[in-house]
Coordinates of C-alpha atoms in Angstrom, one line a residue:
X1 CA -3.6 -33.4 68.6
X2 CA -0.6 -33.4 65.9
X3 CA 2.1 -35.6 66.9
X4 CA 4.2 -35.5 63.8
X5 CA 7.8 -36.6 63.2
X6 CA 9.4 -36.8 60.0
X7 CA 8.8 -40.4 59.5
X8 CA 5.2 -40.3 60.3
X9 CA 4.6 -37.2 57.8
X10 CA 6.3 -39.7 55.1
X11 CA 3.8 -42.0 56.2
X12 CA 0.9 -39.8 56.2
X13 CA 1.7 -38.3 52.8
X14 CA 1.8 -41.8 51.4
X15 CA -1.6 -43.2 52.4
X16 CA -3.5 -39.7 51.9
X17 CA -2.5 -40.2 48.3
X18 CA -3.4 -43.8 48.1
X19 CA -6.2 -43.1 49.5
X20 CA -7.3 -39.9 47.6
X21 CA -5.0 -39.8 44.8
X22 CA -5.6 -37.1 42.3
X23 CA -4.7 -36.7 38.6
X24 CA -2.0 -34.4 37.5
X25 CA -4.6 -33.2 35.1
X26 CA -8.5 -33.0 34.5
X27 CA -9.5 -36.1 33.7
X28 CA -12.5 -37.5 32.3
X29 CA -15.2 -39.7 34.0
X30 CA -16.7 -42.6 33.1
X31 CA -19.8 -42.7 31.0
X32 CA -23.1 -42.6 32.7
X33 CA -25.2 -45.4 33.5
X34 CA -27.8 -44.9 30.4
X35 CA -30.8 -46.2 32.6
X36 CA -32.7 -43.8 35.3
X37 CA -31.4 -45.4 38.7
X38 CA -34.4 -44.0 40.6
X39 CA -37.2 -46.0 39.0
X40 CA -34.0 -49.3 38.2
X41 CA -34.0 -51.5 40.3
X42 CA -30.9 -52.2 42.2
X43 CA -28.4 -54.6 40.6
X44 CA -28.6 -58.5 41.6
X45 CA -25.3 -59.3 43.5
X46 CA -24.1 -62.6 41.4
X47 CA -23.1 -65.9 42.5
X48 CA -20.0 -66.7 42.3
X49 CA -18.5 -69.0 39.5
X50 CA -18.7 -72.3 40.6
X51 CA -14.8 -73.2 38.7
X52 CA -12.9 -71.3 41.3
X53 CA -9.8 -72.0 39.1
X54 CA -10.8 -70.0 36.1
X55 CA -8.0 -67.8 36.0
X56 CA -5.5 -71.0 37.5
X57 CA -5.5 -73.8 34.7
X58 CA -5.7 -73.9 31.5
X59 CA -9.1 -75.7 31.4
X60 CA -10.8 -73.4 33.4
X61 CA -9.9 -70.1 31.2
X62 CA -10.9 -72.1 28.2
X63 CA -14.4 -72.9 29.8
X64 CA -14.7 -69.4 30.5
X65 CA -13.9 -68.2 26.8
X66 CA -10.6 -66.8 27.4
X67 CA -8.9 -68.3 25.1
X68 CA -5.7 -66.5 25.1
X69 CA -5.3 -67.4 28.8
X70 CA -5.8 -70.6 27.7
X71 CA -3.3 -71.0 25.5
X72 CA -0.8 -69.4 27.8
X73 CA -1.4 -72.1 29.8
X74 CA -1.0 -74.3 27.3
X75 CA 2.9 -73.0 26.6
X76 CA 2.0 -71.4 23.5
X77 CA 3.6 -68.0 24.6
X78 CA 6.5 -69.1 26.4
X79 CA 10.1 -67.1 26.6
X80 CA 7.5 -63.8 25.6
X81 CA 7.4 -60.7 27.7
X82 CA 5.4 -58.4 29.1
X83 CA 5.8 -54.8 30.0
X84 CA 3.6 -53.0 33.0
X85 CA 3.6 -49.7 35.0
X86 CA 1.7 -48.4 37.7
X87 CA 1.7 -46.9 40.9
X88 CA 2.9 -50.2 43.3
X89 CA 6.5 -49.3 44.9
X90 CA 8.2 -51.0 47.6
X91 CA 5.9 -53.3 49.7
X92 CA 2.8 -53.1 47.4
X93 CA 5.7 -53.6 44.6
X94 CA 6.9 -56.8 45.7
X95 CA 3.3 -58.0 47.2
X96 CA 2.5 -57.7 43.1
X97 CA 5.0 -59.4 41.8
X98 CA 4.7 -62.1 44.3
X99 CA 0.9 -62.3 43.1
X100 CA 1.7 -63.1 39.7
X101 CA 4.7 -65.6 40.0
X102 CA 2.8 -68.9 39.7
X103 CA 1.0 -67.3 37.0
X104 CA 4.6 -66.4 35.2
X105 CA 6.2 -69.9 36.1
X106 CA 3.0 -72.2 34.3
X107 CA 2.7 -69.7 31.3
X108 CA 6.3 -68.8 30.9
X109 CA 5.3 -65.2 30.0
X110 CA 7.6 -62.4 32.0
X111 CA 5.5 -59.6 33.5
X112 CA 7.8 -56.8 34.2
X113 CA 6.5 -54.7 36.6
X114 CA 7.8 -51.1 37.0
X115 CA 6.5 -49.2 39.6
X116 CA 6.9 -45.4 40.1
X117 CA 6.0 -42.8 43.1
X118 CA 5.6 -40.3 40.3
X119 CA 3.0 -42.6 38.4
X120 CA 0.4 -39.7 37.3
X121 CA 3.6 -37.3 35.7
X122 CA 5.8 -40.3 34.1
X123 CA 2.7 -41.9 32.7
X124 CA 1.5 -39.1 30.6
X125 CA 4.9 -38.4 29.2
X126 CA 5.5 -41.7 28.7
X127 CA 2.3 -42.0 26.5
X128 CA 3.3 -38.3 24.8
X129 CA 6.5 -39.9 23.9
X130 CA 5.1 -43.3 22.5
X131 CA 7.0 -45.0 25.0
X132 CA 3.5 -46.6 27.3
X133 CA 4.2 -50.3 28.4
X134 CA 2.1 -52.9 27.3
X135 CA -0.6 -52.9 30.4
X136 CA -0.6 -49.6 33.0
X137 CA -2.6 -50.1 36.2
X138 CA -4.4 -46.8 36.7
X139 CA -5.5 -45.9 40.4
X140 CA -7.4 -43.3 38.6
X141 CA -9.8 -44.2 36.1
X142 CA -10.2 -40.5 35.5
X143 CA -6.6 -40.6 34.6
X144 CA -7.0 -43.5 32.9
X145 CA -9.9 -41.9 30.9
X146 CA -7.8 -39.0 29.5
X147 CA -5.7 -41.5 27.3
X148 CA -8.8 -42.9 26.4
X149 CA -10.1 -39.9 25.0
X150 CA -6.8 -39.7 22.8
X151 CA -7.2 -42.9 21.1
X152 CA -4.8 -44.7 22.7
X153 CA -6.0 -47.8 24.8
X154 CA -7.3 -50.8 23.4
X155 CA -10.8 -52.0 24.6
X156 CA -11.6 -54.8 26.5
X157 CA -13.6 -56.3 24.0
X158 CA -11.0 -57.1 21.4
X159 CA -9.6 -59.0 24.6
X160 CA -12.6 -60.1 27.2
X161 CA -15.6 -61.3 26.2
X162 CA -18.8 -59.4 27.7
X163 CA -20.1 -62.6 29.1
X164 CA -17.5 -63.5 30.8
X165 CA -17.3 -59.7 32.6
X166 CA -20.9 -59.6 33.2
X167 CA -20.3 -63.5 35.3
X168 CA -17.2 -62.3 37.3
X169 CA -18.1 -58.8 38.1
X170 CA -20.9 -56.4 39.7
X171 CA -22.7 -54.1 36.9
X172 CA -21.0 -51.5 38.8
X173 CA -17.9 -52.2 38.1
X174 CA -18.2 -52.5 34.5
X175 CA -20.2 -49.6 34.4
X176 CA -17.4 -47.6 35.7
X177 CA -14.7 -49.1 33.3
X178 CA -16.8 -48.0 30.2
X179 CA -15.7 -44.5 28.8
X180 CA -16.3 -42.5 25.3
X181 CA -13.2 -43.2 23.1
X182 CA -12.1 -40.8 20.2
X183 CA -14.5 -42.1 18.2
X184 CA -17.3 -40.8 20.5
X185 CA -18.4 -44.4 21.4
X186 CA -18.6 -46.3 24.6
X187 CA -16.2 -49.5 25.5
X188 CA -15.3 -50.8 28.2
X189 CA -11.1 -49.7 28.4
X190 CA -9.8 -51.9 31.4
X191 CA -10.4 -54.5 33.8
X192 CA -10.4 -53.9 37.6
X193 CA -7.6 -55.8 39.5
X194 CA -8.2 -54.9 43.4
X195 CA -9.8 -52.7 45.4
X196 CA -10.2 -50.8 49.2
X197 CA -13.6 -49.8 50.7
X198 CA -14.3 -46.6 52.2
X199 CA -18.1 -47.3 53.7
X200 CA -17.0 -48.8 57.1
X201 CA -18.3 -46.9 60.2
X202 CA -15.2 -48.3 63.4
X203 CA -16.2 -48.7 66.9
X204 CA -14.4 -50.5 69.5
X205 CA -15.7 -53.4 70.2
X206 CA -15.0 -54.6 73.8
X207 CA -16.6 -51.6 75.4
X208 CA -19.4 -51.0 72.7
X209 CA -20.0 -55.1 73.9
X210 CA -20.1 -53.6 77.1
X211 CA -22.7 -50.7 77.2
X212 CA -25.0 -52.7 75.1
X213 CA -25.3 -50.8 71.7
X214 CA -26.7 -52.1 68.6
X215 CA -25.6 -52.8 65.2
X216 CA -27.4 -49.8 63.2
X217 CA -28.8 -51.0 59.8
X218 CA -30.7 -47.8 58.9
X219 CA -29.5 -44.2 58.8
X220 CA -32.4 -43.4 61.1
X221 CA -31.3 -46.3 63.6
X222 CA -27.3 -44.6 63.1
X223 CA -29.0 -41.1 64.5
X224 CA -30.9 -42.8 67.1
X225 CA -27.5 -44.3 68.0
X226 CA -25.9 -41.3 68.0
X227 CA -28.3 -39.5 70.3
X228 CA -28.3 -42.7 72.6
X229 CA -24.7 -42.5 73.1
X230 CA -24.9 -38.5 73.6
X231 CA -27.3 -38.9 76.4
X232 CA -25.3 -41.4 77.9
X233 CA -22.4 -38.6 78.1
X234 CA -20.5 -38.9 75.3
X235 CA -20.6 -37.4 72.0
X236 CA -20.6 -40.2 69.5
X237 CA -18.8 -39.3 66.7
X238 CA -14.4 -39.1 66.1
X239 CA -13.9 -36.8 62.9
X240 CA -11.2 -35.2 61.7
X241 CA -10.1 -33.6 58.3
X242 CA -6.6 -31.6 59.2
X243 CA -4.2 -33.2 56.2
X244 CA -1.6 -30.1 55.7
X245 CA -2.2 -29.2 52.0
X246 CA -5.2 -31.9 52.0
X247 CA -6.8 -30.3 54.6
X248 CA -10.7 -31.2 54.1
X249 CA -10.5 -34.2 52.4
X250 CA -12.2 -36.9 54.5
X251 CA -15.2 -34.6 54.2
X252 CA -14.8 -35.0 50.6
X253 CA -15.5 -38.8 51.2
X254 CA -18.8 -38.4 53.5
X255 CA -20.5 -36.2 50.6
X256 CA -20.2 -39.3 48.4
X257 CA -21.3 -41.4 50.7
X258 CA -24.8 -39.5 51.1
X259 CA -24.6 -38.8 47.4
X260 CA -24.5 -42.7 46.8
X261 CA -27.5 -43.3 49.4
X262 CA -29.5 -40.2 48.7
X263 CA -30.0 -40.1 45.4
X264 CA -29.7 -42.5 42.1
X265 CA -26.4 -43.5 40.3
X266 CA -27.0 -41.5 37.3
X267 CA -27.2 -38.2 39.4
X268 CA -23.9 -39.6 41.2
X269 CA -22.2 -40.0 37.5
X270 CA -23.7 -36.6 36.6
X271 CA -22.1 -35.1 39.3
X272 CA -18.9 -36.6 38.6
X273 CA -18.9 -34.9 35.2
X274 CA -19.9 -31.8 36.1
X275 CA -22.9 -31.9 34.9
X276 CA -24.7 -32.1 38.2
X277 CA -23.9 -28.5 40.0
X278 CA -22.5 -28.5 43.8
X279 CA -25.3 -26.0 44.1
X280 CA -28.1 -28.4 43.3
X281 CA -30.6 -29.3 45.4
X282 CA -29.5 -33.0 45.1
X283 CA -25.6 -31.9 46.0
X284 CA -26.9 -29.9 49.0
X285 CA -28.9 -32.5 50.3
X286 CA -26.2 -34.9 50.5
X287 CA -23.9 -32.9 52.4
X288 CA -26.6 -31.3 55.1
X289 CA -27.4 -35.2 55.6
X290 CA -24.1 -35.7 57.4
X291 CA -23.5 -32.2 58.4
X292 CA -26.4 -32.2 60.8
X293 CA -24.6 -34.8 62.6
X294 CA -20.9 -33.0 62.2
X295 CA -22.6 -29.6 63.5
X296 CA -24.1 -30.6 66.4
X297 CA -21.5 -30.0 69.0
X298 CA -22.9 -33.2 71.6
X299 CA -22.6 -35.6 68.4
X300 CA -18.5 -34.8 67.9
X301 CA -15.7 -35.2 70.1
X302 CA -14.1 -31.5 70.7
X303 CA -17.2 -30.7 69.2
X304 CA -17.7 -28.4 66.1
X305 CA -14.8 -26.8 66.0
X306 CA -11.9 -29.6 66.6
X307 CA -13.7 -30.8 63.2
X308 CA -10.9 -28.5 60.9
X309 CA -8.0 -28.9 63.5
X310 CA -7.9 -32.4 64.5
X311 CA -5.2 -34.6 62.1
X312 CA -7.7 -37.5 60.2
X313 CA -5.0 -40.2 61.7
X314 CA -5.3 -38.7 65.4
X315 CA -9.3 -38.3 64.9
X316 CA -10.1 -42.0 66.0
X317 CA -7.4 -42.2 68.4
X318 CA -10.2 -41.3 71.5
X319 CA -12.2 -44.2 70.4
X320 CA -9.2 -46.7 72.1
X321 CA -9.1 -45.2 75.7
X322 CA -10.5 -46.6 78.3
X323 CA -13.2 -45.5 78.5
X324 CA -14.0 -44.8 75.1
X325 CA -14.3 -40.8 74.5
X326 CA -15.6 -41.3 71.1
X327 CA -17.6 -44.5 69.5
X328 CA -17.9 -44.1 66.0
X329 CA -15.4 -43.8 63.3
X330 CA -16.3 -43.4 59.2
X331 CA -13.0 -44.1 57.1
X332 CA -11.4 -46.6 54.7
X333 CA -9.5 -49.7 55.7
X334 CA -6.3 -47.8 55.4
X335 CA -7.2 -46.3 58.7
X336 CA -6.4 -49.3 60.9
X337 CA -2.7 -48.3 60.1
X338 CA -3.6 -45.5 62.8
X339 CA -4.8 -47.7 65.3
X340 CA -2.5 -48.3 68.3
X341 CA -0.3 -51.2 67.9
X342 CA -1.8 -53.6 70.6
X343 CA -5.2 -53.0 69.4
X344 CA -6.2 -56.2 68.0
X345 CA -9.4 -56.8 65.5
X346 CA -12.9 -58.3 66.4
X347 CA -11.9 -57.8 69.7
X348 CA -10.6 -54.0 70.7
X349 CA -12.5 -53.1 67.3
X350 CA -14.7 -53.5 65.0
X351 CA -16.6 -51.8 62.1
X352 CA -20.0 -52.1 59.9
X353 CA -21.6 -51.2 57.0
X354 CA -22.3 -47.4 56.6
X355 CA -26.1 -47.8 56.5
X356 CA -28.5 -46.8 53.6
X357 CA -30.5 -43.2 54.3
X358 CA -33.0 -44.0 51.6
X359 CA -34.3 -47.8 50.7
X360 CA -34.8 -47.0 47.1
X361 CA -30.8 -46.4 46.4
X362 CA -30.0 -50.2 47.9
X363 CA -26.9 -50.4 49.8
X364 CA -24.4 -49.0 48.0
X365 CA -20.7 -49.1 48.3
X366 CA -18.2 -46.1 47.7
X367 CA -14.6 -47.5 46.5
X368 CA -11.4 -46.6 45.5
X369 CA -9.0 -49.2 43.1
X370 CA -7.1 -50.1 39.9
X371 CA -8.1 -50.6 36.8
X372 CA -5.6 -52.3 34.3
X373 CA -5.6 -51.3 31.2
X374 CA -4.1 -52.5 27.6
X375 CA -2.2 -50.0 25.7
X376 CA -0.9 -53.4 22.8
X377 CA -2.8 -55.7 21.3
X378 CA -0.5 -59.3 21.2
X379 CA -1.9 -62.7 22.3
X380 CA 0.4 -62.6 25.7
X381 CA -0.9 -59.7 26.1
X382 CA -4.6 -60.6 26.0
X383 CA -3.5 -63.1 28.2
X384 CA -2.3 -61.0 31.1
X385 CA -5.4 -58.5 31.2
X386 CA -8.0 -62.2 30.8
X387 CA -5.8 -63.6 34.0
X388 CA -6.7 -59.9 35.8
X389 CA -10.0 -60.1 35.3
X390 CA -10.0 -63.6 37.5
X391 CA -9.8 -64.0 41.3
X392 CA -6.8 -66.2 40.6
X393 CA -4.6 -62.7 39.6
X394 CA -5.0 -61.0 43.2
X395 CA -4.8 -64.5 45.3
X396 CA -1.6 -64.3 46.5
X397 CA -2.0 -60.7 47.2
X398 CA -5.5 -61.0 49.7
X399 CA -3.3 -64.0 51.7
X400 CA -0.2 -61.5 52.3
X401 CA -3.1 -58.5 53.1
X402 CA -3.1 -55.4 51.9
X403 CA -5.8 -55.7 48.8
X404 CA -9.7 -57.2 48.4
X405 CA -10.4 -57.9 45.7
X406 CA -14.0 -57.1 43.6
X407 CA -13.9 -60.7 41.4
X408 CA -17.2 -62.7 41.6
X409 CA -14.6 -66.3 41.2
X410 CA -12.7 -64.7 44.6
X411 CA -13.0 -66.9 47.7
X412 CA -13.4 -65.6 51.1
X413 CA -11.0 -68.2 52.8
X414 CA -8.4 -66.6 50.1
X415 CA -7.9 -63.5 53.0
X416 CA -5.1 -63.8 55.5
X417 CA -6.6 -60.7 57.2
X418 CA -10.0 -60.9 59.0
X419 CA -11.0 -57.3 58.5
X420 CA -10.5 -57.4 55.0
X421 CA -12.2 -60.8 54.8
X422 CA -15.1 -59.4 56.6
X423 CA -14.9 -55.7 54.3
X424 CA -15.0 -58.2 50.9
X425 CA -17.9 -60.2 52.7
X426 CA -19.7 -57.0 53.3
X427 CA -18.6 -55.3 49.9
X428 CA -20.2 -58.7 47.7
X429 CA -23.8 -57.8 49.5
X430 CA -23.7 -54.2 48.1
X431 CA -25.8 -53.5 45.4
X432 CA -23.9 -51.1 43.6
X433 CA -20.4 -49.4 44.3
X434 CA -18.9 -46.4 43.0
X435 CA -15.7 -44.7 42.6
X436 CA -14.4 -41.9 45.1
X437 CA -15.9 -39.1 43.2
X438 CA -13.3 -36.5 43.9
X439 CA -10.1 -38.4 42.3
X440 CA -12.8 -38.4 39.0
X441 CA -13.3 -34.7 39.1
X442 CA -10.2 -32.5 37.5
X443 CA -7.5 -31.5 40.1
X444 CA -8.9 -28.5 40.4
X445 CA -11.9 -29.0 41.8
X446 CA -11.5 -32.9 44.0
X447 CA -8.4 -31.6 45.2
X448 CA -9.0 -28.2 45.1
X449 CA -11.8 -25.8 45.8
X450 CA -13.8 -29.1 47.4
X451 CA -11.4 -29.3 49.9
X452 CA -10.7 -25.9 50.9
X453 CA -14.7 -25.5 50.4
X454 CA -15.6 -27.9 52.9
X455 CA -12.8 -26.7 55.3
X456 CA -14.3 -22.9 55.0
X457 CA -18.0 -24.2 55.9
X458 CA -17.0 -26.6 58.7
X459 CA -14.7 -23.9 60.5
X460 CA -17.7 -21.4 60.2
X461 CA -15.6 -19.2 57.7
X462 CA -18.6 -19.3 55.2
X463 CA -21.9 -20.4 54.8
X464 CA -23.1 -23.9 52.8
X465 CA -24.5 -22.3 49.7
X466 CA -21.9 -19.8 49.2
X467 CA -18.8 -23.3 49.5
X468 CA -21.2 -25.0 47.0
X469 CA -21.2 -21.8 44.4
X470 CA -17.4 -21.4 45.0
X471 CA -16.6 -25.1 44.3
X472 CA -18.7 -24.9 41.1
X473 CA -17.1 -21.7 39.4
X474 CA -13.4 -23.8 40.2
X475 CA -14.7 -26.3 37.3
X476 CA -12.4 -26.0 33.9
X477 CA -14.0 -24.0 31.6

């Protein structure tokens, strides 16, 4: 099912490493969540400011506290500068810039954005060399997390207050931005900017309309689906995980999905670290969830075996012919970029919520994003990383597509794009979120022996227990 040409490889490359970007080195994870998340209950989603122009005027920022953004508005930092790095090229590049121009022309600060397709290597010797811009987005907080360790980003508190954070963001997030420093205590070292959501299931909508199926809420109610669908002569499923080099990667993203909604947030965390064994009981749960399903050669189109051959960008491509060959379709919103041309949303397709397997974990939420964080203290400075923490930074950015964005003061008639709208709709119900586990865990292992593990035990090559062992002896000593 590979159709490659060179420009589609280019293309392929470039998504699989947005969408599973790895650090160039073992990075470290973000502290814990101190609280037991079995017996905790799940975190109140809140409601949304009601100044939607917090991070737009100057009275609005100064209501909020954030004062520095304040007086940016005021003029007070006109004609100053400020330097920023990341990993936005081309499109995305211009798409940023674009996002912060009316913040640049009312404050008269310059943001100069430099983006680089190398971000993970040029960072870290940038940083070595004592040459690290004012503010670097990380899509990494692992990454991010290394420099951390070092000593050598400023935390958010000397720029954010905590009340303001805790009003314009889930717990999650915050939870996720807090990481041990050099002197061995937890801060909060960044502010999240935007965000893409992995928990969708895809179906296509027109002929799903037509044979009558039923929005699944429950994981049981998904199986029953599945079975449904499988004695009405189809297998229900499209998966895929060929990637070249990144073979085995989309299986990678499943195992945190059942992580997230089969056992609590601190084991999730734990596991992250290393400190929760692939070979646990909790770890092997997870993955048998899902690989019941992916087994079961009536549940997968091509069955079994197509699993480890069939390209993740071809794998929903069945779901669009007429009649469908396959119904369902678990990937991030990246994936539409693999739909056929003519396919149009909310009417050749659709998606929903990947539903909960166990009540007691809520409905969680399994992201990847960027976290901007502030490597010099200066007042415009403090102004730039208060204006990401607001809806108002990423505005621009959700009308022109291509971003959602996690910020309690966001609207929803801010999206140009529908399935985003709908994904940031669905993503402010969650009750927690979590980062993609695997772009946490050093290279090694997320982009390593997990993905040639998982490609061993879904071609047959070796059995689950023996993949879990092999995955945990590829952890840095």
């Amino acid at each position: 099912m590979r159709r490659l040409n060179l420009l589609t490889l280019l293309v392929i490359v470039t998504l699989v490493l947005g969408a599973c970007g790895q650090a160039a080195a073992p990075t470290a994870a973000p502290e814990a969540t101190k609280a037991p998340e079995a017996t905790k209950a799940p975190e109140a989603t809140k409601a949304p400011p009601t100044d939607a122009s917090v991070g737009g005027t100057e009275a609005g920022a100064r209501a909020k506290g954030l004062t520095e953004l304040a007086d940016a508005y005021a003029g007070k930092y006109k004609g100053t500068k400020v330097t920023m790095t990341g990993p936005f090229t081309d499109e995305d590049a211009v798409k940023f810039n674009n996002s912060v121009k009316a913040f640049e022309g009312a404050t008269g600060i310059d943001i100069q954005y430099e983006g680089s397709k190398e971000f993970e290597a040029s960072i870290a010797v940038r940083v070595q060399a004592g040459d690290v811009p004012d503010v670097v987005d990380f899509p990494q907080p692992g990454l991010l997390g290394t420099f951390v360790k070092q000593g050598k980003v400023v935390p958010v508190s000397a720029a954010i207050s905590a009340g303001w954070l805790k009003e314009n963001y889930l717990q999650s997030w915050l939870d996720m931005a807090t990481m041990t420093g050099a002197d061995g205590k937890a801060d909060m070292y960044g502010v999240w900017h935007r965000f893409s959501g992995k928990s969708q299931v895809w179906y296509p909508k027109k002929a799903w309309d037509a044979a009558g199926y039923k929005i699944p809420t429950t994981w049981d109610e998904l199986l029953a689906l599945t079975e449904q669908i499988a004695k009405d002569g189809d297998p229900a499923w499209c998966v895929g995980i060929e990637s070249g080099a990144a073979t085995g990667w989309p299986a990678t993203d499943w195992t945190e999905e059942m992580m997230l909604r089969t056992t609590s947030l601190e084991n999730y965390d734990k596991w992250v670290k290393g400190e929760l064994k692939f070979a646990s009981p909790e770890v092997k749960k997870a993955v048998e969830t899902f690989a019941n399903v992916w087994n079961n050669d009536k549940y997968v189109y091509g069955g079994k075996a197509s699993i480890v051959t069939t390209f993740f960008g071809d794998a929903p491509t069945p779901m669009f012919e007429n009649p469908p060959k396959c119904w369902l379709h678990k990937q991030g919103n990246f994936i539409t970029s693999f739909f056929p041309k003519e396919a149009k949303a909310g009417v050749d397709y659709d998606f929903f919520y990947m539903p909960p397997v166990d009540a007691q974990y809520g409905k969680p939420y399994l992201v990847a994003g960027d976290i901007m964080a502030m490597f010099h203290d200066r007042p415009e400075v403090r102004a730039v990383m208060q204006f990401f923490s607001t809806g108002e930074s990423v505005k621009g950015w959700l009308a022109s597509a291509g971003a959602l964005s996690m910020h309690n003061d966001s609207q929803l008639d801010w999206y140009g794009d529908p399935v985003e709208r709908k994904i940031a709709e669905t993503v402010k119900g969650a009750t927690s979120v979590r980062f993609d586990a695997s772009d946490l865990m050093p290279g090694e292992v997320g982009s390593g022996s997990e993905w040639k593990g998982f490609t061993d035990y879904f071609s047959g090559a070796k059995d689950l227990d023996t993949v879990l062992q092999t995955i945990d002896a590829a952890w840095p000593k």
